[in-house]
Coordinates of N, CA and C in Angstrom, one line a residue:
Q1 N 9.6 -12.7 3.1 CA 10.2 -13.5 4.1 C 10.0 -12.9 5.5
V2 N 9.7 -11.6 5.6 CA 9.6 -11.0 6.9 C 8.1 -10.6 7.2
K3 N 7.2 -11.1 6.4 CA 5.8 -10.8 6.6 C 5.3 -11.3 8.0
A4 N 5.7 -12.5 8.4 CA 5.3 -13.0 9.7 C 5.8 -12.2 10.8
Q5 N 7.1 -11.7 10.6 CA 7.7 -10.9 11.7 C 6.9 -9.6 11.8
F6 N 6.6 -9.0 10.7 CA 5.8 -7.7 10.7 C 4.4 -7.9 11.4
E7 N 3.7 -9.0 10.9 CA 2.4 -9.2 11.5 C 2.4 -9.5 13.0
S8 N 3.4 -10.2 13.4 CA 3.6 -10.5 14.9 C 3.8 -9.2 15.7
R9 N 4.7 -8.4 15.2 CA 5.1 -7.2 15.9 C 4.0 -6.1 15.8
E10 N 3.2 -6.1 14.7 CA 2.1 -5.1 14.6 C 0.8 -5.7 15.1
N11 N 0.8 -7.0 15.4 CA -0.4 -7.7 15.9 C -1.6 -7.5 15.0
R12 N -1.3 -7.9 13.7 CA -2.4 -7.8 12.7 C -2.0 -8.8 11.6
T13 N -3.0 -9.1 10.7 CA -2.8 -10.0 9.6 C -3.0 -9.2 8.3
C14 N -2.1 -9.3 7.4 CA -2.2 -8.6 6.1 C -2.5 -9.5 5.0
D15 N -3.7 -9.3 4.4 CA -4.0 -10.1 3.2 C -3.1 -9.7 2.0
L16 N -2.8 -8.5 1.9 CA -2.0 -7.9 0.9 C -0.6 -7.6 1.5
F17 N 0.5 -8.0 0.9 CA 1.8 -7.6 1.4 C 2.7 -7.6 0.2
R18 N 2.7 -6.5 -0.6 CA 3.4 -6.4 -1.8 C 4.5 -5.4 -1.8
A19 N 5.7 -5.8 -2.0 CA 6.9 -4.8 -2.1 C 6.7 -3.9 -3.3
I20 N 6.8 -2.6 -3.2 CA 6.6 -1.7 -4.3 C 8.0 -1.2 -4.8
I21 N 8.9 -0.9 -3.8 CA 10.2 -0.3 -4.2 C 11.1 -0.6 -3.0
Y22 N 12.4 -0.7 -3.3 CA 13.4 -0.9 -2.2 C 14.7 -0.2 -2.5
R23 N 15.4 0.0 -1.4 CA 16.8 0.6 -1.5 C 17.6 -0.2 -0.6
T24 N 18.9 -0.2 -0.9 CA 19.9 -1.0 -0.1 C 20.9 -0.1 0.5
Q25 N 21.5 -0.6 1.6 CA 22.6 0.0 2.3 C 23.6 -1.1 2.7
V26 N 24.8 -1.0 2.2 CA 25.8 -2.1 2.6 C 26.4 -1.7 3.9
V27 N 26.3 -2.7 4.8 CA 27.0 -2.5 6.1 C 27.7 -3.9 6.3
A28 N 27.7 -4.4 7.5 CA 28.3 -5.8 7.7 C 27.2 -6.8 7.4
G29 N 26.7 -6.6 6.2 CA 25.6 -7.3 5.6 C 24.9 -6.3 4.7
I30 N 23.6 -6.4 4.6 CA 22.8 -5.4 3.8 C 21.5 -5.0 4.5
N31 N 21.3 -3.7 4.6 CA 20.0 -3.2 5.1 C 19.2 -2.9 3.8
Y32 N 18.0 -3.5 3.9 CA 17.0 -3.2 2.8 C 15.9 -2.3 3.4
F33 N 15.6 -1.2 2.7 CA 14.5 -0.3 3.0 C 13.4 -0.6 2.0
I34 N 12.3 -1.1 2.4 CA 11.3 -1.6 1.5 C 9.9 -0.9 1.7
K35 N 9.3 -0.4 0.7 CA 8.0 0.1 0.8 C 7.1 -1.0 0.4
V36 N 6.1 -1.3 1.3 CA 5.2 -2.5 1.1 C 3.8 -2.0 1.2
Q37 N 3.0 -2.4 0.2 CA 1.6 -2.1 0.2 C 0.9 -3.2 1.0
V38 N 0.1 -2.7 2.1 CA -0.6 -3.7 2.9 C -2.1 -3.6 2.8
S39 N -2.6 -2.6 2.1 CA -4.0 -2.5 1.7 C -4.2 -1.6 0.5
D40 N -5.4 -1.4 0.1 CA -5.6 -0.5 -1.1 C -4.9 0.8 -1.0
S41 N -4.9 1.4 0.2 CA -4.4 2.8 0.3 C -3.4 2.9 1.4
E42 N -3.0 1.8 2.1 CA -2.0 1.8 3.2 C -0.7 1.2 2.8
Y43 N 0.4 1.9 3.2 CA 1.7 1.4 2.9 C 2.5 1.4 4.2
V44 N 3.5 0.6 4.3 CA 4.5 0.6 5.5 C 5.9 0.6 4.9
H45 N 6.8 1.1 5.6 CA 8.2 1.1 5.3 C 8.9 0.1 6.2
L46 N 9.6 -0.8 5.7 CA 10.3 -1.8 6.5 C 11.8 -1.6 6.4
R47 N 12.6 -1.9 7.5 CA 14.0 -1.9 7.4 C 14.4 -3.4 7.8
V48 N 14.9 -4.1 6.8 CA 15.3 -5.5 6.9 C 16.8 -5.7 6.8
F49 N 17.3 -6.4 7.7 CA 18.8 -6.7 7.7 C 19.0 -8.1 7.2
Q50 N 19.9 -8.3 6.3 CA 20.4 -9.6 5.8 C 21.8 -9.7 6.1
S51 N 22.2 -10.6 7.0 CA 23.6 -10.7 7.3 C 24.4 -11.3 6.2
L52 N 25.7 -11.3 6.4 CA 26.6 -11.9 5.3 C 26.3 -13.4 5.1
P53 N 26.5 -13.9 3.9 CA 26.2 -15.3 3.6 C 26.9 -16.3 4.6
A54 N 28.1 -16.0 5.1 CA 28.8 -16.9 6.0 C 28.1 -17.1 7.3
M55 N 27.2 -16.1 7.7 CA 26.5 -16.2 8.9 C 25.3 -17.2 8.8
N56 N 24.9 -17.4 7.6 CA 23.8 -18.4 7.3 C 22.5 -18.1 8.1
E57 N 22.1 -16.8 8.1 CA 20.9 -16.4 8.8 C 20.0 -15.8 7.8
G58 N 18.7 -15.9 8.0 CA 17.7 -15.3 7.2 C 17.5 -13.8 7.4
P59 N 16.7 -13.2 6.6 CA 16.5 -11.7 6.8 C 15.7 -11.5 8.1
S60 N 16.0 -10.3 8.7 CA 15.5 -10.0 10.0 C 14.8 -8.6 9.9
L61 N 13.6 -8.5 10.4 CA 12.9 -7.2 10.4 C 13.5 -6.4 11.6
V62 N 14.2 -5.3 11.3 CA 14.8 -4.4 12.3 C 13.8 -3.4 12.8
S63 N 13.1 -2.7 11.9 CA 12.2 -1.7 12.3 C 11.2 -1.4 11.2
F64 N 10.1 -0.7 11.5 CA 9.2 -0.4 10.4 C 8.4 0.9 10.8
Q65 N 7.8 1.5 9.8 CA 7.0 2.7 10.0 C 5.7 2.5 9.3
T66 N 4.6 2.8 10.0 CA 3.3 2.6 9.5 C 2.7 3.9 9.1
G67 N 1.5 3.9 8.5 CA 0.8 5.1 8.1 C 1.4 5.8 6.9
K68 N 2.1 5.1 6.1 CA 2.7 5.7 4.9 C 1.7 5.7 3.7
T69 N 2.0 6.5 2.7 CA 1.3 6.5 1.5 C 2.2 6.1 0.3
R70 N 1.6 5.9 -0.8 CA 2.4 5.5 -2.0 C 3.4 6.5 -2.4
D71 N 3.1 7.8 -2.1 CA 4.0 8.9 -2.5 C 5.1 9.3 -1.4
D72 N 5.0 8.7 -0.2 CA 6.0 9.0 0.8 C 7.4 8.5 0.3
P73 N 8.4 9.4 0.4 CA 9.8 8.9 0.0 C 10.3 7.8 0.9
L74 N 11.0 6.9 0.3 CA 11.6 5.8 1.1 C 13.0 6.3 1.5
T75 N 13.2 6.6 2.8 CA 14.5 7.1 3.3 C 15.0 6.3 4.5
Y76 N 16.2 6.5 4.8 CA 16.8 5.8 6.0 C 16.0 6.1 7.3
F77 N 15.8 5.1 8.1 CA 15.2 5.3 9.4 C 15.7 4.3 10.3

């Protein structure tokens, strides 16, 4: 659901956009930290915020890190 947000902010198009692993953090909603494969050997880490259901808002891309590998640990950023 945040692929278009990532592509717009990174000014690129990703043919591959597959979530590999994720972690969550409960705040006033949920932060999702997601490792996403964007090419055969390139990965990005996304931080996505999902507000509480009462807010009726979709997920929002908060920040991201590029240049990651499959073996890089998924940590808070």
